[in-house]
Amino acid sequence: MAAWDSIPESERSFQLRLMELYAGFVEHTDVQVGKLIAGMEEMGLRENTIILYIWGDNGSSAEGQNGSISELLAQNQIPNTIAQQMKALDELGDSRRLAAR
């Protein structure tokens, strides 16, 4: 991922949205792991259990690129620009909300 200062102002709302989605995913995952551990404690299994919690990810860009609203494009190595993705979001009605931030 590019350094924040190198991202054009016109693309920052798009990148912020990707980061928000990623933060939500991380929070959800953490809560679910907490439930698993709490359940093990309730069943008396926690003391005799070793838990290895390995976390590896590409961050807010699941594809390890500049971010994408279409994982299939990235997986099939079909190039597109942030501007093209923002246009697609306009057509879906989402990026106007992003630009209003």
PDB file of N, CA and C in Angstrom:
ATOM      1  N   MET A   1       0.848  -1.186   0.000  1.00  0.00           N
ATOM      2  CA  MET A   1       0.000   0.000   0.000  1.00  0.00           C
ATOM      3  C   MET A   1       0.882   1.233   0.000  1.00  0.00           C
ATOM      4  N   ALA A   2       0.385   2.221  -0.653  1.00  0.00           N
ATOM      5  CA  ALA A   2       1.106   3.492  -0.731  1.00  0.00           C
ATOM      6  C   ALA A   2       1.030   4.219   0.609  1.00  0.00           C
ATOM      7  N   ALA A   3       2.018   5.054   0.874  1.00  0.00           N
ATOM      8  CA  ALA A   3       1.984   5.899   2.063  1.00  0.00           C
ATOM      9  C   ALA A   3       0.813   6.868   1.932  1.00  0.00           C
ATOM     10  N   TRP A   4       0.170   7.179   3.051  1.00  0.00           N
ATOM     11  CA  TRP A   4      -1.022   8.031   3.038  1.00  0.00           C
ATOM     12  C   TRP A   4      -0.761   9.356   2.314  1.00  0.00           C
ATOM     13  N   ASP A   5       0.382   9.980   2.553  1.00  0.00           N
ATOM     14  CA  ASP A   5       0.693  11.271   1.936  1.00  0.00           C
ATOM     15  C   ASP A   5       0.803  11.191   0.419  1.00  0.00           C
ATOM     16  N   SER A   6       1.046  10.020  -0.117  1.00  0.00           N
ATOM     17  CA  SER A   6       1.186   9.889  -1.564  1.00  0.00           C
ATOM     18  C   SER A   6      -0.145   9.578  -2.264  1.00  0.00           C
ATOM     19  N   ILE A   7      -1.204   9.361  -1.493  1.00  0.00           N
ATOM     20  CA  ILE A   7      -2.517   9.070  -2.079  1.00  0.00           C
ATOM     21  C   ILE A   7      -3.173  10.395  -2.465  1.00  0.00           C
ATOM     22  N   PRO A   8      -3.603  10.527  -3.709  1.00  0.00           N
ATOM     23  CA  PRO A   8      -4.264  11.771  -4.124  1.00  0.00           C
ATOM     24  C   PRO A   8      -5.499  12.049  -3.268  1.00  0.00           C
ATOM     25  N   GLU A   9      -5.739  13.306  -2.988  1.00  0.00           N
ATOM     26  CA  GLU A   9      -6.884  13.714  -2.162  1.00  0.00           C
ATOM     27  C   GLU A   9      -8.192  13.142  -2.713  1.00  0.00           C
ATOM     28  N   SER A  10      -8.316  13.075  -4.029  1.00  0.00           N
ATOM     29  CA  SER A  10      -9.547  12.584  -4.646  1.00  0.00           C
ATOM     30  C   SER A  10      -9.795  11.100  -4.391  1.00  0.00           C
ATOM     31  N   GLU A  11      -8.769  10.363  -3.963  1.00  0.00           N
ATOM     32  CA  GLU A  11      -8.900   8.923  -3.713  1.00  0.00           C
ATOM     33  C   GLU A  11      -8.942   8.572  -2.233  1.00  0.00           C
ATOM     34  N   ARG A  12      -8.760   9.549  -1.376  1.00  0.00           N
ATOM     35  CA  ARG A  12      -8.649   9.247   0.052  1.00  0.00           C
ATOM     36  C   ARG A  12      -9.944   8.720   0.660  1.00  0.00           C
ATOM     37  N   SER A  13     -11.090   9.217   0.221  1.00  0.00           N
ATOM     38  CA  SER A  13     -12.349   8.704   0.794  1.00  0.00           C
ATOM     39  C   SER A  13     -12.517   7.224   0.473  1.00  0.00           C
ATOM     40  N   PHE A  14     -12.076   6.827  -0.712  1.00  0.00           N
ATOM     41  CA  PHE A  14     -12.125   5.411  -1.108  1.00  0.00           C
ATOM     42  C   PHE A  14     -11.229   4.573  -0.197  1.00  0.00           C
ATOM     43  N   GLN A  15     -10.002   5.026   0.019  1.00  0.00           N
ATOM     44  CA  GLN A  15      -9.072   4.289   0.872  1.00  0.00           C
ATOM     45  C   GLN A  15      -9.542   4.271   2.321  1.00  0.00           C
ATOM     46  N   LEU A  16     -10.119   5.380   2.793  1.00  0.00           N
ATOM     47  CA  LEU A  16     -10.659   5.407   4.156  1.00  0.00           C
ATOM     48  C   LEU A  16     -11.760   4.365   4.325  1.00  0.00           C
ATOM     49  N   ARG A  17     -12.607   4.234   3.320  1.00  0.00           N
ATOM     50  CA  ARG A  17     -13.689   3.249   3.404  1.00  0.00           C
ATOM     51  C   ARG A  17     -13.134   1.835   3.489  1.00  0.00           C
ATOM     52  N   LEU A  18     -12.098   1.540   2.695  1.00  0.00           N
ATOM     53  CA  LEU A  18     -11.480   0.218   2.771  1.00  0.00           C
ATOM     54  C   LEU A  18     -10.919  -0.032   4.174  1.00  0.00           C
ATOM     55  N   MET A  19     -10.292   0.985   4.763  1.00  0.00           N
ATOM     56  CA  MET A  19      -9.739   0.829   6.115  1.00  0.00           C
ATOM     57  C   MET A  19     -10.842   0.625   7.147  1.00  0.00           C
ATOM     58  N   GLU A  20     -11.962   1.339   6.991  1.00  0.00           N
ATOM     59  CA  GLU A  20     -13.090   1.156   7.908  1.00  0.00           C
ATOM     60  C   GLU A  20     -13.630  -0.270   7.841  1.00  0.00           C
ATOM     61  N   LEU A  21     -13.776  -0.770   6.629  1.00  0.00           N
ATOM     62  CA  LEU A  21     -14.276  -2.140   6.461  1.00  0.00           C
ATOM     63  C   LEU A  21     -13.324  -3.152   7.078  1.00  0.00           C
ATOM     64  N   TYR A  22     -12.045  -2.937   6.892  1.00  0.00           N
ATOM     65  CA  TYR A  22     -11.053  -3.845   7.460  1.00  0.00           C
ATOM     66  C   TYR A  22     -11.091  -3.795   8.992  1.00  0.00           C
ATOM     67  N   ALA A  23     -11.199  -2.596   9.550  1.00  0.00           N
ATOM     68  CA  ALA A  23     -11.263  -2.467  11.007  1.00  0.00           C
ATOM     69  C   ALA A  23     -12.481  -3.202  11.559  1.00  0.00           C
ATOM     70  N   GLY A  24     -13.604  -3.110  10.855  1.00  0.00           N
ATOM     71  CA  GLY A  24     -14.800  -3.841  11.275  1.00  0.00           C
ATOM     72  C   GLY A  24     -14.591  -5.342  11.228  1.00  0.00           C
ATOM     73  N   PHE A  25     -13.922  -5.808  10.190  1.00  0.00           N
ATOM     74  CA  PHE A  25     -13.625  -7.244  10.066  1.00  0.00           C
ATOM     75  C   PHE A  25     -12.737  -7.708  11.217  1.00  0.00           C
ATOM     76  N   VAL A  26     -11.703  -6.924  11.530  1.00  0.00           N
ATOM     77  CA  VAL A  26     -10.788  -7.294  12.619  1.00  0.00           C
ATOM     78  C   VAL A  26     -11.538  -7.332  13.946  1.00  0.00           C
ATOM     79  N   GLU A  27     -12.381  -6.340  14.192  1.00  0.00           N
ATOM     80  CA  GLU A  27     -13.159  -6.303  15.438  1.00  0.00           C
ATOM     81  C   GLU A  27     -14.081  -7.514  15.534  1.00  0.00           C
ATOM     82  N   HIS A  28     -14.767  -7.835  14.450  1.00  0.00           N
ATOM     83  CA  HIS A  28     -15.669  -8.989  14.437  1.00  0.00           C
ATOM     84  C   HIS A  28     -14.896 -10.282  14.720  1.00  0.00           C
ATOM     85  N   THR A  29     -13.763 -10.448  14.066  1.00  0.00           N
ATOM     86  CA  THR A  29     -12.954 -11.656  14.266  1.00  0.00           C
ATOM     87  C   THR A  29     -12.499 -11.765  15.713  1.00  0.00           C
ATOM     88  N   ASP A  30     -12.048 -10.654  16.288  1.00  0.00           N
ATOM     89  CA  ASP A  30     -11.583 -10.655  17.674  1.00  0.00           C
ATOM     90  C   ASP A  30     -12.704 -11.051  18.633  1.00  0.00           C
ATOM     91  N   VAL A  31     -13.896 -10.543  18.409  1.00  0.00           N
ATOM     92  CA  VAL A  31     -15.040 -10.893  19.266  1.00  0.00           C
ATOM     93  C   VAL A  31     -15.347 -12.391  19.159  1.00  0.00           C
ATOM     94  N   GLN A  32     -15.290 -12.931  17.951  1.00  0.00           N
ATOM     95  CA  GLN A  32     -15.600 -14.347  17.774  1.00  0.00           C
ATOM     96  C   GLN A  32     -14.555 -15.242  18.444  1.00  0.00           C
ATOM     97  N   VAL A  33     -13.300 -14.876  18.358  1.00  0.00           N
ATOM     98  CA  VAL A  33     -12.245 -15.644  19.040  1.00  0.00           C
ATOM     99  C   VAL A  33     -12.464 -15.555  20.554  1.00  0.00           C
ATOM    100  N   GLY A  34     -12.847 -14.376  21.035  1.00  0.00           N
ATOM    101  CA  GLY A  34     -13.152 -14.226  22.461  1.00  0.00           C
ATOM    102  C   GLY A  34     -14.283 -15.140  22.906  1.00  0.00           C
ATOM    103  N   LYS A  35     -15.307 -15.281  22.063  1.00  0.00           N
ATOM    104  CA  LYS A  35     -16.418 -16.187  22.379  1.00  0.00           C
ATOM    105  C   LYS A  35     -15.945 -17.639  22.429  1.00  0.00           C
ATOM    106  N   LEU A  36     -15.076 -17.993  21.529  1.00  0.00           N
ATOM    107  CA  LEU A  36     -14.537 -19.360  21.507  1.00  0.00           C
ATOM    108  C   LEU A  36     -13.773 -19.645  22.807  1.00  0.00           C
ATOM    109  N   ILE A  37     -12.931 -18.723  23.210  1.00  0.00           N
ATOM    110  CA  ILE A  37     -12.159 -18.910  24.437  1.00  0.00           C
ATOM    111  C   ILE A  37     -13.081 -18.933  25.655  1.00  0.00           C
ATOM    112  N   ALA A  38     -14.077 -18.049  25.688  1.00  0.00           N
ATOM    113  CA  ALA A  38     -15.030 -18.048  26.813  1.00  0.00           C
ATOM    114  C   ALA A  38     -15.788 -19.368  26.870  1.00  0.00           C
ATOM    115  N   GLY A  39     -16.177 -19.903  25.720  1.00  0.00           N
ATOM    116  CA  GLY A  39     -16.874 -21.192  25.687  1.00  0.00           C
ATOM    117  C   GLY A  39     -15.992 -22.319  26.203  1.00  0.00           C
ATOM    118  N   MET A  40     -14.710 -22.287  25.864  1.00  0.00           N
ATOM    119  CA  MET A  40     -13.783 -23.305  26.354  1.00  0.00           C
ATOM    120  C   MET A  40     -13.645 -23.207  27.869  1.00  0.00           C
ATOM    121  N   GLU A  41     -13.622 -21.972  28.389  1.00  0.00           N
ATOM    122  CA  GLU A  41     -13.531 -21.787  29.842  1.00  0.00           C
ATOM    123  C   GLU A  41     -14.782 -22.329  30.530  1.00  0.00           C
ATOM    124  N   GLU A  42     -15.960 -22.053  29.955  1.00  0.00           N
ATOM    125  CA  GLU A  42     -17.217 -22.542  30.537  1.00  0.00           C
ATOM    126  C   GLU A  42     -17.271 -24.063  30.567  1.00  0.00           C
ATOM    127  N   MET A  43     -16.682 -24.711  29.583  1.00  0.00           N
ATOM    128  CA  MET A  43     -16.684 -26.179  29.524  1.00  0.00           C
ATOM    129  C   MET A  43     -15.521 -26.788  30.299  1.00  0.00           C
ATOM    130  N   GLY A  44     -14.693 -25.938  30.895  1.00  0.00           N
ATOM    131  CA  GLY A  44     -13.556 -26.435  31.652  1.00  0.00           C
ATOM    132  C   GLY A  44     -12.418 -26.961  30.787  1.00  0.00           C
ATOM    133  N   LEU A  45     -12.363 -26.541  29.546  1.00  0.00           N
ATOM    134  CA  LEU A  45     -11.334 -27.037  28.626  1.00  0.00           C
ATOM    135  C   LEU A  45     -10.155 -26.074  28.457  1.00  0.00           C
ATOM    136  N   ARG A  46     -10.273 -24.890  28.955  1.00  0.00           N
ATOM    137  CA  ARG A  46      -9.258 -23.863  28.692  1.00  0.00           C
ATOM    138  C   ARG A  46      -7.905 -24.194  29.313  1.00  0.00           C
ATOM    139  N   GLU A  47      -7.891 -24.718  30.509  1.00  0.00           N
ATOM    140  CA  GLU A  47      -6.630 -24.985  31.208  1.00  0.00           C
ATOM    141  C   GLU A  47      -5.753 -26.006  30.491  1.00  0.00           C
ATOM    142  N   ASN A  48      -6.346 -26.932  29.779  1.00  0.00           N
ATOM    143  CA  ASN A  48      -5.575 -27.986  29.109  1.00  0.00           C
ATOM    144  C   ASN A  48      -5.513 -27.784  27.590  1.00  0.00           C
ATOM    145  N   THR A  49      -5.643 -26.543  27.176  1.00  0.00           N
ATOM    146  CA  THR A  49      -5.668 -26.249  25.744  1.00  0.00           C
ATOM    147  C   THR A  49      -4.632 -25.182  25.410  1.00  0.00           C
ATOM    148  N   ILE A  50      -3.879 -25.446  24.380  1.00  0.00           N
ATOM    149  CA  ILE A  50      -2.953 -24.440  23.858  1.00  0.00           C
ATOM    150  C   ILE A  50      -3.639 -23.777  22.668  1.00  0.00           C
ATOM    151  N   ILE A  51      -3.705 -22.474  22.696  1.00  0.00           N
ATOM    152  CA  ILE A  51      -4.347 -21.727  21.612  1.00  0.00           C
ATOM    153  C   ILE A  51      -3.267 -20.991  20.827  1.00  0.00           C
ATOM    154  N   LEU A  52      -3.221 -21.257  19.541  1.00  0.00           N
ATOM    155  CA  LEU A  52      -2.332 -20.526  18.645  1.00  0.00           C
ATOM    156  C   LEU A  52      -3.214 -19.655  17.767  1.00  0.00           C
ATOM    157  N   TYR A  53      -3.129 -18.373  17.963  1.00  0.00           N
ATOM    158  CA  TYR A  53      -3.952 -17.431  17.218  1.00  0.00           C
ATOM    159  C   TYR A  53      -3.029 -16.720  16.236  1.00  0.00           C
ATOM    160  N   ILE A  54      -3.044 -17.188  15.004  1.00  0.00           N
ATOM    161  CA  ILE A  54      -2.154 -16.637  13.984  1.00  0.00           C
ATOM    162  C   ILE A  54      -2.965 -15.735  13.078  1.00  0.00           C
ATOM    163  N   TRP A  55      -2.513 -14.519  12.926  1.00  0.00           N
ATOM    164  CA  TRP A  55      -3.226 -13.538  12.123  1.00  0.00           C
ATOM    165  C   TRP A  55      -2.324 -13.080  10.993  1.00  0.00           C
ATOM    166  N   GLY A  56      -2.759 -13.264   9.793  1.00  0.00           N
ATOM    167  CA  GLY A  56      -2.008 -12.788   8.641  1.00  0.00           C
ATOM    168  C   GLY A  56      -2.973 -12.245   7.608  1.00  0.00           C
ATOM    169  N   ASP A  57      -2.686 -11.073   7.108  1.00  0.00           N
ATOM    170  CA  ASP A  57      -3.611 -10.451   6.190  1.00  0.00           C
ATOM    171  C   ASP A  57      -2.904  -9.356   5.410  1.00  0.00           C
ATOM    172  N   ASN A  58      -3.530  -8.901   4.333  1.00  0.00           N
ATOM    173  CA  ASN A  58      -2.997  -7.805   3.534  1.00  0.00           C
ATOM    174  C   ASN A  58      -3.543  -6.460   3.968  1.00  0.00           C
ATOM    175  N   GLY A  59      -4.232  -6.407   5.092  1.00  0.00           N
ATOM    176  CA  GLY A  59      -4.755  -5.136   5.557  1.00  0.00           C
ATOM    177  C   GLY A  59      -6.015  -4.729   4.832  1.00  0.00           C
ATOM    178  N   SER A  60      -6.160  -3.431   4.634  1.00  0.00           N
ATOM    179  CA  SER A  60      -7.400  -2.918   4.052  1.00  0.00           C
ATOM    180  C   SER A  60      -7.549  -3.241   2.576  1.00  0.00           C
ATOM    181  N   SER A  61      -6.506  -3.729   1.950  1.00  0.00           N
ATOM    182  CA  SER A  61      -6.608  -4.157   0.561  1.00  0.00           C
ATOM    183  C   SER A  61      -6.426  -5.663   0.524  1.00  0.00           C
ATOM    184  N   ALA A  62      -7.533  -6.369   0.455  1.00  0.00           N
ATOM    185  CA  ALA A  62      -7.487  -7.824   0.499  1.00  0.00           C
ATOM    186  C   ALA A  62      -6.649  -8.407  -0.628  1.00  0.00           C
ATOM    187  N   GLU A  63      -6.479  -7.640  -1.673  1.00  0.00           N
ATOM    188  CA  GLU A  63      -5.742  -8.118  -2.828  1.00  0.00           C
ATOM    189  C   GLU A  63      -4.274  -7.708  -2.783  1.00  0.00           C
ATOM    190  N   GLY A  64      -3.891  -6.913  -1.780  1.00  0.00           N
ATOM    191  CA  GLY A  64      -2.511  -6.457  -1.679  1.00  0.00           C
ATOM    192  C   GLY A  64      -2.151  -5.431  -2.736  1.00  0.00           C
ATOM    193  N   GLN A  65      -3.164  -4.781  -3.281  1.00  0.00           N
ATOM    194  CA  GLN A  65      -2.923  -3.764  -4.306  1.00  0.00           C
ATOM    195  C   GLN A  65      -3.287  -2.401  -3.747  1.00  0.00           C
ATOM    196  N   ASN A  66      -3.934  -1.595  -4.557  1.00  0.00           N
ATOM    197  CA  ASN A  66      -4.384  -0.279  -4.106  1.00  0.00           C
ATOM    198  C   ASN A  66      -5.798  -0.305  -3.568  1.00  0.00           C
ATOM    199  N   GLY A  67      -6.324  -1.479  -3.378  1.00  0.00           N
ATOM    200  CA  GLY A  67      -7.693  -1.634  -2.925  1.00  0.00           C
ATOM    201  C   GLY A  67      -8.592  -1.958  -4.094  1.00  0.00           C
ATOM    202  N   SER A  68      -9.663  -2.661  -3.832  1.00  0.00           N
ATOM    203  CA  SER A  68     -10.566  -3.050  -4.908  1.00  0.00           C
ATOM    204  C   SER A  68     -11.945  -3.325  -4.348  1.00  0.00           C
ATOM    205  N   ILE A  69     -12.959  -2.923  -5.104  1.00  0.00           N
ATOM    206  CA  ILE A  69     -14.325  -3.295  -4.744  1.00  0.00           C
ATOM    207  C   ILE A  69     -14.684  -4.618  -5.385  1.00  0.00           C
ATOM    208  N   SER A  70     -13.787  -5.161  -6.204  1.00  0.00           N
ATOM    209  CA  SER A  70     -14.033  -6.419  -6.888  1.00  0.00           C
ATOM    210  C   SER A  70     -12.843  -7.351  -6.730  1.00  0.00           C
ATOM    211  N   GLU A  71     -12.952  -8.254  -5.797  1.00  0.00           N
ATOM    212  CA  GLU A  71     -11.869  -9.211  -5.579  1.00  0.00           C
ATOM    213  C   GLU A  71     -11.640 -10.077  -6.815  1.00  0.00           C
ATOM    214  N   LEU A  72     -12.709 -10.338  -7.573  1.00  0.00           N
ATOM    215  CA  LEU A  72     -12.567 -11.165  -8.773  1.00  0.00           C
ATOM    216  C   LEU A  72     -11.692 -10.500  -9.830  1.00  0.00           C
ATOM    217  N   LEU A  73     -11.806  -9.182  -9.975  1.00  0.00           N
ATOM    218  CA  LEU A  73     -10.924  -8.487 -10.909  1.00  0.00           C
ATOM    219  C   LEU A  73      -9.469  -8.681 -10.495  1.00  0.00           C
ATOM    220  N   ALA A  74      -9.204  -8.504  -9.218  1.00  0.00           N
ATOM    221  CA  ALA A  74      -7.832  -8.643  -8.729  1.00  0.00           C
ATOM    222  C   ALA A  74      -7.330 -10.074  -8.886  1.00  0.00           C
ATOM    223  N   GLN A  75      -8.157 -11.045  -8.543  1.00  0.00           N
ATOM    224  CA  GLN A  75      -7.737 -12.444  -8.631  1.00  0.00           C
ATOM    225  C   GLN A  75      -7.452 -12.865 -10.074  1.00  0.00           C
ATOM    226  N   ASN A  76      -8.156 -12.250 -11.007  1.00  0.00           N
ATOM    227  CA  ASN A  76      -7.960 -12.580 -12.419  1.00  0.00           C
ATOM    228  C   ASN A  76      -7.002 -11.616 -13.108  1.00  0.00           C
ATOM    229  N   GLN A  77      -6.333 -10.795 -12.301  1.00  0.00           N
ATOM    230  CA  GLN A  77      -5.326  -9.847 -12.777  1.00  0.00           C
ATOM    231  C   GLN A  77      -5.866  -8.944 -13.881  1.00  0.00           C
ATOM    232  N   ILE A  78      -7.100  -8.492 -13.706  1.00  0.00           N
ATOM    233  CA  ILE A  78      -7.704  -7.546 -14.630  1.00  0.00           C
ATOM    234  C   ILE A  78      -7.510  -6.158 -14.032  1.00  0.00           C
ATOM    235  N   PRO A  79      -6.672  -5.333 -14.654  1.00  0.00           N
ATOM    236  CA  PRO A  79      -6.357  -4.036 -14.066  1.00  0.00           C
ATOM    237  C   PRO A  79      -7.551  -3.076 -14.117  1.00  0.00           C
ATOM    238  N   ASN A  80      -7.670  -2.281 -13.089  1.00  0.00           N
ATOM    239  CA  ASN A  80      -8.615  -1.170 -13.079  1.00  0.00           C
ATOM    240  C   ASN A  80      -8.060  -0.113 -12.135  1.00  0.00           C
ATOM    241  N   THR A  81      -8.551   1.072 -12.287  1.00  0.00           N
ATOM    242  CA  THR A  81      -8.029   2.189 -11.498  1.00  0.00           C
ATOM    243  C   THR A  81      -8.970   2.512 -10.345  1.00  0.00           C
ATOM    244  N   ILE A  82      -8.465   3.274  -9.394  1.00  0.00           N
ATOM    245  CA  ILE A  82      -9.305   3.741  -8.287  1.00  0.00           C
ATOM    246  C   ILE A  82     -10.447   4.579  -8.863  1.00  0.00           C
ATOM    247  N   ALA A  83     -10.149   5.413  -9.864  1.00  0.00           N
ATOM    248  CA  ALA A  83     -11.188   6.249 -10.481  1.00  0.00           C
ATOM    249  C   ALA A  83     -12.292   5.384 -11.083  1.00  0.00           C
ATOM    250  N   GLN A  84     -11.940   4.282 -11.730  1.00  0.00           N
ATOM    251  CA  GLN A  84     -12.950   3.390 -12.292  1.00  0.00           C
ATOM    252  C   GLN A  84     -13.801   2.758 -11.187  1.00  0.00           C
ATOM    253  N   GLN A  85     -13.170   2.417 -10.091  1.00  0.00           N
ATOM    254  CA  GLN A  85     -13.916   1.817  -8.984  1.00  0.00           C
ATOM    255  C   GLN A  85     -14.847   2.833  -8.333  1.00  0.00           C
ATOM    256  N   MET A  86     -14.371   4.075  -8.177  1.00  0.00           N
ATOM    257  CA  MET A  86     -15.215   5.114  -7.599  1.00  0.00           C
ATOM    258  C   MET A  86     -16.406   5.409  -8.521  1.00  0.00           C
ATOM    259  N   LYS A  87     -16.188   5.362  -9.841  1.00  0.00           N
ATOM    260  CA  LYS A  87     -17.288   5.551 -10.798  1.00  0.00           C
ATOM    261  C   LYS A  87     -18.317   4.423 -10.628  1.00  0.00           C
ATOM    262  N   ALA A  88     -17.834   3.199 -10.469  1.00  0.00           N
ATOM    263  CA  ALA A  88     -18.748   2.068 -10.259  1.00  0.00           C
ATOM    264  C   ALA A  88     -19.543   2.265  -8.970  1.00  0.00           C
ATOM    265  N   LEU A  89     -18.885   2.760  -7.929  1.00  0.00           N
ATOM    266  CA  LEU A  89     -19.602   3.020  -6.678  1.00  0.00           C
ATOM    267  C   LEU A  89     -20.631   4.130  -6.851  1.00  0.00           C
ATOM    268  N   ASP A  90     -20.301   5.160  -7.662  1.00  0.00           N
ATOM    269  CA  ASP A  90     -21.278   6.215  -7.956  1.00  0.00           C
ATOM    270  C   ASP A  90     -22.535   5.610  -8.560  1.00  0.00           C
ATOM    271  N   GLU A  91     -22.329   4.688  -9.489  1.00  0.00           N
ATOM    272  CA  GLU A  91     -23.469   4.056 -10.149  1.00  0.00           C
ATOM    273  C   GLU A  91     -24.280   3.204  -9.173  1.00  0.00           C
ATOM    274  N   LEU A  92     -23.613   2.682  -8.144  1.00  0.00           N
ATOM    275  CA  LEU A  92     -24.296   1.889  -7.117  1.00  0.00           C
ATOM    276  C   LEU A  92     -24.844   2.771  -5.993  1.00  0.00           C
ATOM    277  N   GLY A  93     -24.401   4.032  -5.965  1.00  0.00           N
ATOM    278  CA  GLY A  93     -24.893   4.964  -4.962  1.00  0.00           C
ATOM    279  C   GLY A  93     -24.054   5.084  -3.720  1.00  0.00           C
ATOM    280  N   ASP A  94     -22.864   4.463  -3.640  1.00  0.00           N
ATOM    281  CA  ASP A  94     -22.080   4.457  -2.410  1.00  0.00           C
ATOM    282  C   ASP A  94     -21.069   5.597  -2.326  1.00  0.00           C
ATOM    283  N   SER A  95     -20.377   5.936  -3.416  1.00  0.00           N
ATOM    284  CA  SER A  95     -19.276   6.886  -3.278  1.00  0.00           C
ATOM    285  C   SER A  95     -19.747   8.314  -3.031  1.00  0.00           C
ATOM    286  N   ARG A  96     -20.989   8.646  -3.360  1.00  0.00           N
ATOM    287  CA  ARG A  96     -21.495   9.981  -3.005  1.00  0.00           C
ATOM    288  C   ARG A  96     -21.504  10.128  -1.496  1.00  0.00           C
ATOM    289  N   ARG A  97     -21.837   9.044  -0.801  1.00  0.00           N
ATOM    290  CA  ARG A  97     -21.803   9.062   0.661  1.00  0.00           C
ATOM    291  C   ARG A  97     -20.375   9.248   1.148  1.00  0.00           C
ATOM    292  N   LEU A  98     -19.433   8.601   0.452  1.00  0.00           N
ATOM    293  CA  LEU A  98     -18.024   8.726   0.837  1.00  0.00           C
ATOM    294  C   LEU A  98     -17.533  10.151   0.637  1.00  0.00           C
ATOM    295  N   ALA A  99     -17.897  10.771  -0.476  1.00  0.00           N
ATOM    296  CA  ALA A  99     -17.422  12.110  -0.772  1.00  0.00           C
ATOM    297  C   ALA A  99     -17.985  13.144   0.192  1.00  0.00           C
ATOM    298  N   ALA A 100     -19.092  12.840   0.836  1.00  0.00           N
ATOM    299  CA  ALA A 100     -19.738  13.779   1.764  1.00  0.00           C
ATOM    300  C   ALA A 100     -19.037  13.855   3.109  1.00  0.00           C
ATOM    301  N   ARG A 101     -18.022  13.055   3.315  1.00  0.00           N
ATOM    302  CA  ARG A 101     -17.334  13.033   4.622  1.00  0.00           C
ATOM    303  C   ARG A 101     -16.625  14.320   4.885  1.00  0.00           C
TER     304      ARG A 101
END
